[in-house]
Tab-separated table of C-alpha atoms and ligand atoms in Angstrom:
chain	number	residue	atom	x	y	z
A	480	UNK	CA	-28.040	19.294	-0.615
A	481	UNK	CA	-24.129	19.461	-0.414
A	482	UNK	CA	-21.675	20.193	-3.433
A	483	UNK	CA	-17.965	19.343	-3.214
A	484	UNK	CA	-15.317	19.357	-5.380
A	485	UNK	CA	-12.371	16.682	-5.436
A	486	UNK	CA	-9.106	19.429	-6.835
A	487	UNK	CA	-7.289	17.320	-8.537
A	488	UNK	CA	-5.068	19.361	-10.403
A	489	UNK	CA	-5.549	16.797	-13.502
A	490	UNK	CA	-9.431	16.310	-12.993
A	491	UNK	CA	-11.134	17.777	-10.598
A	492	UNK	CA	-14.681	16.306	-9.985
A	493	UNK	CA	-17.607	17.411	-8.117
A	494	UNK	CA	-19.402	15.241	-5.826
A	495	UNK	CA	-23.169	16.067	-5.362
A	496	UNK	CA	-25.155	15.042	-1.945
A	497	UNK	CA	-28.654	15.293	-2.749
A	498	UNK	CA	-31.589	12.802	-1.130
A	499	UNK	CA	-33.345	11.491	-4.076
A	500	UNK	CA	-30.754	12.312	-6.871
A	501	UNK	CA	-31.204	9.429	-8.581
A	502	UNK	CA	-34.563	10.544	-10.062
A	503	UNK	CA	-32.958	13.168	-12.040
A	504	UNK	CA	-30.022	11.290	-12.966
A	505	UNK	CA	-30.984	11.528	-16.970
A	506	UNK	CA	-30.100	15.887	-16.527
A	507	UNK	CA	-26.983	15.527	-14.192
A	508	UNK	CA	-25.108	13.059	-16.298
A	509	UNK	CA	-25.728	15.471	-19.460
A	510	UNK	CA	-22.115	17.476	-19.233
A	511	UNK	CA	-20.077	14.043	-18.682
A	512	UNK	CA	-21.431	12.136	-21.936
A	513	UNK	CA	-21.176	13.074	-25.209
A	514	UNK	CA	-22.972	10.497	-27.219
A	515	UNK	CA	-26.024	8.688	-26.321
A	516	UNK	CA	-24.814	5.782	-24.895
A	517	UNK	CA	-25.047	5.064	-21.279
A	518	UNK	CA	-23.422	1.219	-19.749
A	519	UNK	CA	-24.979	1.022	-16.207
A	520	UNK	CA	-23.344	-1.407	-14.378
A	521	UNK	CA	-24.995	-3.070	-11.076
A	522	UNK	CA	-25.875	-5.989	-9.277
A	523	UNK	CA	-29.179	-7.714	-8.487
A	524	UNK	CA	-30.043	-6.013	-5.134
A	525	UNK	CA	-29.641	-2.628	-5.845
A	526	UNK	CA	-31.349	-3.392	-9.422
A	527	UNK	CA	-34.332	-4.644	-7.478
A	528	UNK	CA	-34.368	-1.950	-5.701
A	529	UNK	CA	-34.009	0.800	-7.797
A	530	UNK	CA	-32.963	-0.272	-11.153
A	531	UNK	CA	-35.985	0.247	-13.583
A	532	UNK	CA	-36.560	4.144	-11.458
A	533	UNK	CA	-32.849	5.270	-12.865
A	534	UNK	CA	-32.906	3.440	-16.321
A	535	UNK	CA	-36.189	5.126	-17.052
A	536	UNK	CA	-34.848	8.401	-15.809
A	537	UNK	CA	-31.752	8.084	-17.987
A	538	UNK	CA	-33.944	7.094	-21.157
A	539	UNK	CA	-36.324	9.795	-20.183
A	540	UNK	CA	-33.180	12.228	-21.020
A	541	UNK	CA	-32.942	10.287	-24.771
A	542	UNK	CA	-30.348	7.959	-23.889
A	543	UNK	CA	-29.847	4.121	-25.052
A	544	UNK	CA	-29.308	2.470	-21.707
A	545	UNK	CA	-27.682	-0.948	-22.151
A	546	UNK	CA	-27.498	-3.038	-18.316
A	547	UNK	CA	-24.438	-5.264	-17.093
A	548	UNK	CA	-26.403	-7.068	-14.034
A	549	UNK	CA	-23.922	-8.875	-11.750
A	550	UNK	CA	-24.392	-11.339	-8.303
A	551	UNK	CA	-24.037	-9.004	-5.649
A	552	UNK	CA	-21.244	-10.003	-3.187
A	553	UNK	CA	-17.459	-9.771	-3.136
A	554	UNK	CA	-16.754	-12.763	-5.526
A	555	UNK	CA	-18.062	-10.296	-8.324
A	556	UNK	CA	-14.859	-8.217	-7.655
A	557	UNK	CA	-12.690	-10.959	-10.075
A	558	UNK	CA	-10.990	-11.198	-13.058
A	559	UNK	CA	-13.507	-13.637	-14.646
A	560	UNK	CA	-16.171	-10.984	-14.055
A	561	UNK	CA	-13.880	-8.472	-15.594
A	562	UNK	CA	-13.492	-10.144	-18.640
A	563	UNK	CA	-17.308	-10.949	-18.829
A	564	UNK	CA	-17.719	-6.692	-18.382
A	565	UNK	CA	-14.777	-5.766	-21.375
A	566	UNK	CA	-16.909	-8.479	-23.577
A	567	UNK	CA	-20.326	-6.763	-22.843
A	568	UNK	CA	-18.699	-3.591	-23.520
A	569	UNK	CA	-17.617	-4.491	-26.667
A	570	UNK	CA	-20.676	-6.019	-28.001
A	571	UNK	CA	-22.519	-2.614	-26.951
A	572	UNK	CA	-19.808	-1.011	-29.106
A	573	UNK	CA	-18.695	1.118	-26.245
A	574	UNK	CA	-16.430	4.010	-27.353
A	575	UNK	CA	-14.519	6.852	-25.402
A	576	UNK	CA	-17.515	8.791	-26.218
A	577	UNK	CA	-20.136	6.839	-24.175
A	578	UNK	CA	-20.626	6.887	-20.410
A	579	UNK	CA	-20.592	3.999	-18.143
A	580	UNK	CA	-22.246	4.268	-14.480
A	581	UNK	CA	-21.162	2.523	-11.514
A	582	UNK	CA	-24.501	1.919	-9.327
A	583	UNK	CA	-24.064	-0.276	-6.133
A	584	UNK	CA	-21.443	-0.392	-3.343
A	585	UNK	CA	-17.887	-0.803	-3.082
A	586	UNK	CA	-17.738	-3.939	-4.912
A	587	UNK	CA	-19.349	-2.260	-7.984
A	588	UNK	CA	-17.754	0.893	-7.419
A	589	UNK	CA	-14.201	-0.550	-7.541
A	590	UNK	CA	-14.941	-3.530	-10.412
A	591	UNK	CA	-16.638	-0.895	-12.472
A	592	UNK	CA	-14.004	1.894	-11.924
A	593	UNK	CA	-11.016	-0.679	-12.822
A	594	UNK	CA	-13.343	-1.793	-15.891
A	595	UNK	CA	-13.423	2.106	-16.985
A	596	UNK	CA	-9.632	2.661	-16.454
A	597	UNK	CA	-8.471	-0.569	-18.488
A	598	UNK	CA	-11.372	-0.710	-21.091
A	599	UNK	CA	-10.068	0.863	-24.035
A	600	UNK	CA	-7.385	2.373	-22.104
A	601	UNK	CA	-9.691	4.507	-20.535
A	602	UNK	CA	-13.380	5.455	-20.936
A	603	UNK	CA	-15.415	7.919	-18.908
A	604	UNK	CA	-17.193	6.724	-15.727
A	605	UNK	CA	-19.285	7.873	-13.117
A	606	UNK	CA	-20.139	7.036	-9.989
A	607	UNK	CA	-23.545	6.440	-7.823
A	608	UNK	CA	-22.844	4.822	-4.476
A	609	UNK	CA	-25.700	2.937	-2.745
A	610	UNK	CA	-24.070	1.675	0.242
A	611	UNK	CA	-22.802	3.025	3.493
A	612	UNK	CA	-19.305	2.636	2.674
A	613	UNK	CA	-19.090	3.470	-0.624
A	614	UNK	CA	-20.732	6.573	-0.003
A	615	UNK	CA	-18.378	7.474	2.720
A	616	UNK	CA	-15.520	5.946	1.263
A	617	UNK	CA	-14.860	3.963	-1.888
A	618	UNK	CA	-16.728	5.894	-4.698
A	619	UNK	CA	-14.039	9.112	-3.411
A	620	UNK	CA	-10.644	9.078	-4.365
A	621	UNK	CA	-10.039	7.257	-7.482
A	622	UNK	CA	-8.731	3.413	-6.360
A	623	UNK	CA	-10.382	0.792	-8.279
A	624	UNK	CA	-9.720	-3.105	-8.231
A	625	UNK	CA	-10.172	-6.345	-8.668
A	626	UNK	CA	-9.439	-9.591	-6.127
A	627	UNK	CA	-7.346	-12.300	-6.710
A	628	UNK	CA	-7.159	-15.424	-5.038
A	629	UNK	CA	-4.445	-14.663	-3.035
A	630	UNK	CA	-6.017	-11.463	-1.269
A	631	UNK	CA	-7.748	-8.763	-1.931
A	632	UNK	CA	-7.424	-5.730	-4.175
A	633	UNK	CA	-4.244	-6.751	-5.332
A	634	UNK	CA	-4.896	-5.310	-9.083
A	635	UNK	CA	-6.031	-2.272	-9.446
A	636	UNK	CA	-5.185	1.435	-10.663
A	637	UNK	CA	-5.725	4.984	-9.350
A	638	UNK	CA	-8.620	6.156	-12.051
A	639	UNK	CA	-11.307	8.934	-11.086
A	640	UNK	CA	-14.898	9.099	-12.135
A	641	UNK	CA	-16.345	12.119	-13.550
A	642	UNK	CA	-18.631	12.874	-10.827
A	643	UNK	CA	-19.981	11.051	-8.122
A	644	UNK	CA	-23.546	11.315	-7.100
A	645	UNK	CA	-24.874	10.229	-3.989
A	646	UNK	CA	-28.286	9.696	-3.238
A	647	UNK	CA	-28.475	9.045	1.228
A	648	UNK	CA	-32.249	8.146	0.766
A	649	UNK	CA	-30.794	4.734	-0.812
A	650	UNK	CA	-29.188	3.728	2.480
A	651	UNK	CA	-32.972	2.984	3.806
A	652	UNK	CA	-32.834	-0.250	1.689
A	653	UNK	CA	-29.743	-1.400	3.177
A	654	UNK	CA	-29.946	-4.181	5.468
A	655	UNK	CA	-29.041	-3.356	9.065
A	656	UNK	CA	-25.781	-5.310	9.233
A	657	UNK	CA	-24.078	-3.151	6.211
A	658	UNK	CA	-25.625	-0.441	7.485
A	659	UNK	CA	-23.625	-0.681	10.557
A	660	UNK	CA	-20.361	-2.068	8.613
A	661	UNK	CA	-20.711	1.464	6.683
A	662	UNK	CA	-20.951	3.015	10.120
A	663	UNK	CA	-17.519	1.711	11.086
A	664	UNK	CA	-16.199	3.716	8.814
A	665	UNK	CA	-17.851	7.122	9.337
A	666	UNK	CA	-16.741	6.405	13.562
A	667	UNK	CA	-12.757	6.168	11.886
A	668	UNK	CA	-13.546	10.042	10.056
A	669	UNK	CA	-14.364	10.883	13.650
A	670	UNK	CA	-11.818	9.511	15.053
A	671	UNK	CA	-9.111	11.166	12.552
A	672	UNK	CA	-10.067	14.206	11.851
A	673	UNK	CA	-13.616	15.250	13.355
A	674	UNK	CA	-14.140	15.270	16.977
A	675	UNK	CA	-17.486	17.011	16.478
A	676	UNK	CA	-18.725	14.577	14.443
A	677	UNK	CA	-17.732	11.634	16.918
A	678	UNK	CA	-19.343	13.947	19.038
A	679	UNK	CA	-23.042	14.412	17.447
A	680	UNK	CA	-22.518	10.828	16.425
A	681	UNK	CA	-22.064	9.678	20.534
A	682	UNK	CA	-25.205	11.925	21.116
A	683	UNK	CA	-27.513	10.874	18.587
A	684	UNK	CA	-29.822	7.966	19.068
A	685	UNK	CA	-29.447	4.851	16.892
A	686	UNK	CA	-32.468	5.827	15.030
A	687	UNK	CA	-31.754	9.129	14.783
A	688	UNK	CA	-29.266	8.486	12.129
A	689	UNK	CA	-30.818	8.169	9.239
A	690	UNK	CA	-32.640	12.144	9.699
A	691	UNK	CA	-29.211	13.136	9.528
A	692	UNK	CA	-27.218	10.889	7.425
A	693	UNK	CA	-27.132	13.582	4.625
A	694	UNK	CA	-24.988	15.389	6.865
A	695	UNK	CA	-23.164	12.862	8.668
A	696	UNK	CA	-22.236	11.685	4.806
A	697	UNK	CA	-21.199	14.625	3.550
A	698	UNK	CA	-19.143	15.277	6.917
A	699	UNK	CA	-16.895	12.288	5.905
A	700	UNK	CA	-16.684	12.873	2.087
A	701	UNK	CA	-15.051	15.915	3.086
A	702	UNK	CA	-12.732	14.883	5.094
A	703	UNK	CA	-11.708	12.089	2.293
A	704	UNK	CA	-12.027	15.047	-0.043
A	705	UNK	CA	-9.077	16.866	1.948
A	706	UNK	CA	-7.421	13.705	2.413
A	707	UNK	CA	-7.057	12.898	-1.170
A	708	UNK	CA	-6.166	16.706	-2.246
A	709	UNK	CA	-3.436	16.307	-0.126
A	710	UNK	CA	-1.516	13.004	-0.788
A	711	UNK	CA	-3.832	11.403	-4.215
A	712	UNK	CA	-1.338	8.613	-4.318
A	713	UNK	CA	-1.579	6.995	-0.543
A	714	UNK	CA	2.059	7.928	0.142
A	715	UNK	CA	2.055	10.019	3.276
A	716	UNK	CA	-1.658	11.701	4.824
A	717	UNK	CA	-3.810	9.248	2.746
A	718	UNK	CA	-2.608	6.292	5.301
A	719	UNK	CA	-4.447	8.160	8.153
A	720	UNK	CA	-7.702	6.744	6.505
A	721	UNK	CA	-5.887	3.312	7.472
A	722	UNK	CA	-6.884	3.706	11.306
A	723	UNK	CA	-7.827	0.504	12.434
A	724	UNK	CA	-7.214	-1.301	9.149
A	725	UNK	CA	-4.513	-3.176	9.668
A	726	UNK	CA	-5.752	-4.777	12.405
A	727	UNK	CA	-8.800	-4.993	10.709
A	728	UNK	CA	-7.681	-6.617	7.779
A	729	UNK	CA	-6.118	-9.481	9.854
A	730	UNK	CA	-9.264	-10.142	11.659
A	731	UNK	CA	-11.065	-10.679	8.535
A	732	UNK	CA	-8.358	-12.534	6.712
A	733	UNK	CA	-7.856	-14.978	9.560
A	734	UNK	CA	-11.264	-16.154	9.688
A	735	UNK	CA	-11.402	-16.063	6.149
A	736	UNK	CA	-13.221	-13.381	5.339
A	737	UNK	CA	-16.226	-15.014	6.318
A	738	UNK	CA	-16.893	-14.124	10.019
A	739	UNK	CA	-15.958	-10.442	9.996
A	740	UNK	CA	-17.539	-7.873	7.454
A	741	UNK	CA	-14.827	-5.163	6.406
A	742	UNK	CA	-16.786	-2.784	9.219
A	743	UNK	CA	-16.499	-5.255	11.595
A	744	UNK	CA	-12.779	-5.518	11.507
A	745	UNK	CA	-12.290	-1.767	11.585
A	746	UNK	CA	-14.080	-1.782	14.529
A	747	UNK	CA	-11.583	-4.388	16.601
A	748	UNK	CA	-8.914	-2.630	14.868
A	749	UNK	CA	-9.520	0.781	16.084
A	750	UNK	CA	-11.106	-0.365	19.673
A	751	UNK	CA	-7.934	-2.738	19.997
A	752	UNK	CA	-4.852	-0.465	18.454
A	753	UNK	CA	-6.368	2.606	20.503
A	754	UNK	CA	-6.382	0.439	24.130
A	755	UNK	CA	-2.637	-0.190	23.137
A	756	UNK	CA	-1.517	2.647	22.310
A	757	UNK	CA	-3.162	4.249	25.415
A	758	UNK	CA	-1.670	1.763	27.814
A	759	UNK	CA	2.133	3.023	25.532
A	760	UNK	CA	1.308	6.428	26.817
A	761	UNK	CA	0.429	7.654	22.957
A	762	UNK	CA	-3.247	8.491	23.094
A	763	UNK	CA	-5.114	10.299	25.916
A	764	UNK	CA	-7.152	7.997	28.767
A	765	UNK	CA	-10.850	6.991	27.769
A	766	UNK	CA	-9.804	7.601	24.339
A	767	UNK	CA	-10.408	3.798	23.937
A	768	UNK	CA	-13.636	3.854	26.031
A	769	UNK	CA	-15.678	6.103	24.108
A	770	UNK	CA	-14.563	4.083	20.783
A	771	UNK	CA	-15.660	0.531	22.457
A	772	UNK	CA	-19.161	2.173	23.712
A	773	UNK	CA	-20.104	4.134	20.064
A	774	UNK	CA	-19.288	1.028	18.260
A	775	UNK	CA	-21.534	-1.344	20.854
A	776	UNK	CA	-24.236	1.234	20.430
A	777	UNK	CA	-23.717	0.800	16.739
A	778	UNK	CA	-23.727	-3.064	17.057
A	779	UNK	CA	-20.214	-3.077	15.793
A	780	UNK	CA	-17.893	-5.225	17.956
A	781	UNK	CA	-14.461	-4.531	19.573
A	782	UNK	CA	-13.204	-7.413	21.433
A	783	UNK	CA	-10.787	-9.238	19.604
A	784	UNK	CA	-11.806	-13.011	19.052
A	785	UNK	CA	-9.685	-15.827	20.101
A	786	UNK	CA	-6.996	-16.109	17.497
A	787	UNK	CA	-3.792	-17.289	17.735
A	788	UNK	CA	-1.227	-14.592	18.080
A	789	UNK	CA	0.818	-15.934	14.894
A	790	UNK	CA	-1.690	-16.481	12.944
A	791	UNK	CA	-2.513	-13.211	13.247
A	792	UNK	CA	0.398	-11.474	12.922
A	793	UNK	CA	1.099	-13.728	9.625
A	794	UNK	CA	-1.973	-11.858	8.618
A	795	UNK	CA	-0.912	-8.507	8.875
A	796	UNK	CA	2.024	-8.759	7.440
A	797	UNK	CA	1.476	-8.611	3.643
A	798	UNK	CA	-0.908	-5.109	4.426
A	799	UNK	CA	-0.759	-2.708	2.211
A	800	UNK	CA	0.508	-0.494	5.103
A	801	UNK	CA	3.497	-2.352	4.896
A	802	UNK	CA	6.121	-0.248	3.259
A	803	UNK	CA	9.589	-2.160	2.942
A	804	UNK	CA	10.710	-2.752	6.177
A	805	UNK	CA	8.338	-0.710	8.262
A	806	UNK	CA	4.542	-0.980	8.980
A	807	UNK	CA	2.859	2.256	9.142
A	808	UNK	CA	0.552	2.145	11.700
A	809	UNK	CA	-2.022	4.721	12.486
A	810	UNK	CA	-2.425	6.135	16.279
A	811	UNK	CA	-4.784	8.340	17.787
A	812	UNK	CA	-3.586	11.258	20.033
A	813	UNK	CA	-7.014	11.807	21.028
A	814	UNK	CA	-10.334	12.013	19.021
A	815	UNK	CA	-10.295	13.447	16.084
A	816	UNK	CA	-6.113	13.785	15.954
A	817	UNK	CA	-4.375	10.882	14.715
A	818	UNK	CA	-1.183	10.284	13.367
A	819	UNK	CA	1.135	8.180	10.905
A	820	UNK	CA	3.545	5.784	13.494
A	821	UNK	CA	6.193	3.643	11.283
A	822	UNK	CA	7.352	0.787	13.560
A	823	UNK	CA	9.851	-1.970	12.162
A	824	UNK	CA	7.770	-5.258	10.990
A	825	UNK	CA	9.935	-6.846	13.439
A	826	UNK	CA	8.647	-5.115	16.066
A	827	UNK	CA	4.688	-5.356	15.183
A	828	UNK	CA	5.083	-8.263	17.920
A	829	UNK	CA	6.353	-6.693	20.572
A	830	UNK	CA	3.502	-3.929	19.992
A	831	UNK	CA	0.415	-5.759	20.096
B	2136	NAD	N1	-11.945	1.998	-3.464
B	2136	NAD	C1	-11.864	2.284	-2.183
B	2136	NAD	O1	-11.268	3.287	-1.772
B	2136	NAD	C2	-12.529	1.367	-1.194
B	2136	NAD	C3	-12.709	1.781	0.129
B	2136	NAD	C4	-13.398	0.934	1.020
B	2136	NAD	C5	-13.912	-0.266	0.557
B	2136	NAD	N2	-13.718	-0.639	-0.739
B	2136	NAD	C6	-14.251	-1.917	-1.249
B	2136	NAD	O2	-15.664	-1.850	-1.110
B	2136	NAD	C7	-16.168	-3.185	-1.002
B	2136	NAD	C8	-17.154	-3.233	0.121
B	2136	NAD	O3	-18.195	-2.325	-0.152
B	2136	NAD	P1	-19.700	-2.628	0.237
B	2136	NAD	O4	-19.777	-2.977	1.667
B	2136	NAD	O5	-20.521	-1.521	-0.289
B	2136	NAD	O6	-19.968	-3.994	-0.544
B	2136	NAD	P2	-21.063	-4.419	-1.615
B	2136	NAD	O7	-20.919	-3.640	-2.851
B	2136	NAD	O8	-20.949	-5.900	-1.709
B	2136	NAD	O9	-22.458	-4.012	-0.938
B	2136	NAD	C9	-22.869	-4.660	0.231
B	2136	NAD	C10	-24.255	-5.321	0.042
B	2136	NAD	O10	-25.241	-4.309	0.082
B	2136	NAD	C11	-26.097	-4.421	-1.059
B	2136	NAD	N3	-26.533	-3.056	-1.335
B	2136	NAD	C12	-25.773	-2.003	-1.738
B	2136	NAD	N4	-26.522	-0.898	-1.755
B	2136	NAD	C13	-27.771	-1.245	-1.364
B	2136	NAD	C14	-28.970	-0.522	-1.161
B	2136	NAD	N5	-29.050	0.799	-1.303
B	2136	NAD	N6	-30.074	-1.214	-0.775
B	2136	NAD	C15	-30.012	-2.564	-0.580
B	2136	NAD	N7	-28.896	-3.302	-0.715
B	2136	NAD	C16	-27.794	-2.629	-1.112
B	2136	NAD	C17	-25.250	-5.055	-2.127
B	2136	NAD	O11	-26.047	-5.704	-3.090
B	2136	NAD	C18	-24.429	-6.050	-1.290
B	2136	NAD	O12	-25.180	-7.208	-1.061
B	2136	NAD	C19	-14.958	-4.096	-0.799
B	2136	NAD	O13	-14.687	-4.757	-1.998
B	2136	NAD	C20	-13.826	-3.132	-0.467
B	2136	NAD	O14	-12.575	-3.601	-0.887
B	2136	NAD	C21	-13.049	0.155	-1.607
């Protein structure tokens, strides 16, 4: 079991690490509610999976449990969905008073979170993160949001949950290929900031992982943890976490988000910025290597598909990373060192 705490000087929150959490979920939500209300929102995979286990737990503790069960999948992160959530709420007579639970991945995590921060301006929510990434990533640091047509996570808010508790016993349900999209992201932790932990992850057998995903989890949750405490708003440190994003994000928007998982992009995106920035004389030799062979072992890719160049850099350009005139990008000086580098948009060409 790991404890951390997020210091937020407005609301700090702890974040608990404890294999098979969930069953005692009904105790640890007891200081974050103070009615007996409880809105547990989720979609149908995870509720198959372990749905009736927490809701019984929950009512166990004397709690009215009421269920908002959505399609699992990206398309659930939308404004119509939204809508659907603030009229469930309602009809549950949800107050300020009442709790509501995010349980599922990033897609629940960040439609649930936004949900909390809007409904009512603001009710109280916590979060339980099944998958890989949001484990790792999403359920930490507070950014929630919804998709629009026009891209991804374009509304959204900076809105923390109480307490997030993660359960790494629930990642044995997850199928393979999310598995390894989470994995992409706990490679980028090693990259930036942990060269031990790129270390154990390079020595450790593929199925080896899960005996020591409670630590390998709680290894990156730090390091977002410290990340966060130092720059909450994404204005300066926070962008590290960006390694291999933007690149990332182009691969996936180019083919339409349909060929590439988030993971999968990451993956080109650090294998591909690192191999530049190596052959620029930035990074250290082999830096790029021992990316490329920890992702294949992880059966994440790294070549870049055949896209056209313009396409692609059409792609990148509307990034979040994109800050007026300059593109932040995000360099490695070797493993586990990294660093902001602003370029000028109009450069991003001559760079890749
Ligand atoms: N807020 C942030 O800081 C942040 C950071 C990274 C990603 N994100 C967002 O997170 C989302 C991606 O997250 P994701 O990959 O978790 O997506 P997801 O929520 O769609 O989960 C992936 C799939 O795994 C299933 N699943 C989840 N947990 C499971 C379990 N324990 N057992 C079996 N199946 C399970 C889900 O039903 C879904 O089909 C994107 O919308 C992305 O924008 C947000």
């Amino acid at each position: 079991m790991f404890n951390l705490t997020i210091d937020l000087p407005e609301a700090p929150y702890p974040i608990v690490i404890q294999n098979n959490v969930i069953k005692e979920m009904g105790q640890k939500i007891l200081p974050f509610i103070q009615r007996k209300k409880v809105v547990i929102i989720t979609d149908k995979n995870v509720y198959a999976a372990y749905g009736e286990a927490l809701i019984q737990n929950i009512e166990k503790s004397g709690f009215q449990v009421h269920l908002i069960l959505l399609y699992p999948g990206e398309n659930s992160k939308s404004l119509g969905v939204l809508e659907c959530i603030y009229k469930e709420l309602l009809s549950y007579n949800m107050t300020k008073s009442d709790l509501l639970i995010a349980f599922g991945g990033g897609v629940i995590g960040d439609l649930t979170g936004f949900a909390a921060a809007t409904f009512l301006r603001g009710v109280p929510f916590i979060q339980i993160p099944t998958s890989l990434i949001a484990q790792v990533d999403s359920s930490i640091g507070g950014k929630t949001a919804v998709n629009l047509k026009e891209g991804k996570n374009l509304v959204g808010s900076f809105y923390h949950p109480k307490a997030v508790f993660i359960d790494p016993q629930l990642l044995q349900s997850l199928s393979p290929r999310f598995f390894s999209d989470g994995m992409a992201e706990v490679i980028k932790y090693g990259c930036i900031k942990d060269s031990e932990l790129f270390l154990k992850l390079e020595k450790l057998d593929k199925d080896q992982l899960m005996l020591h995903i409670d630590e390998i989890v709680f290894r990156c949750c730090e390091i977002k943890k410290r990340v966060v405490e130092e720059d909450e708003k994404d204005e300066n440190t926070r962008m590290l976490l960006n390694f291999g994003h933007t690149f990332g994000h182009g691969v996936e928007k180019v083919f339409n988000y349909k060929k590439y998982t988030h993971g999968e992009g990451v993956a080109i995106g650090m294998y591909h910025i690192t191999k530049k920035s190596e052959e620029m004389g930035y990074t250290q030799m082999g830096t790029s290597n021992r990316i490329k062979a920890l992702l294949t072992k992880l059966n994440l890719p790294s070549q870049l598909p055949d896209i056209d160049e313009t396409q692609l850099l059409e792609a990148l350009s509307p990034d979040k990373k994109t800050r007026g005139d300059d593109i932040h990008l995000i360099l490695l000086r070797s493993i586990g060192d990294s660093f902001i580098h602003p370029i000028a948009k109009r450069d991003l060409k001559d760079f890749f």
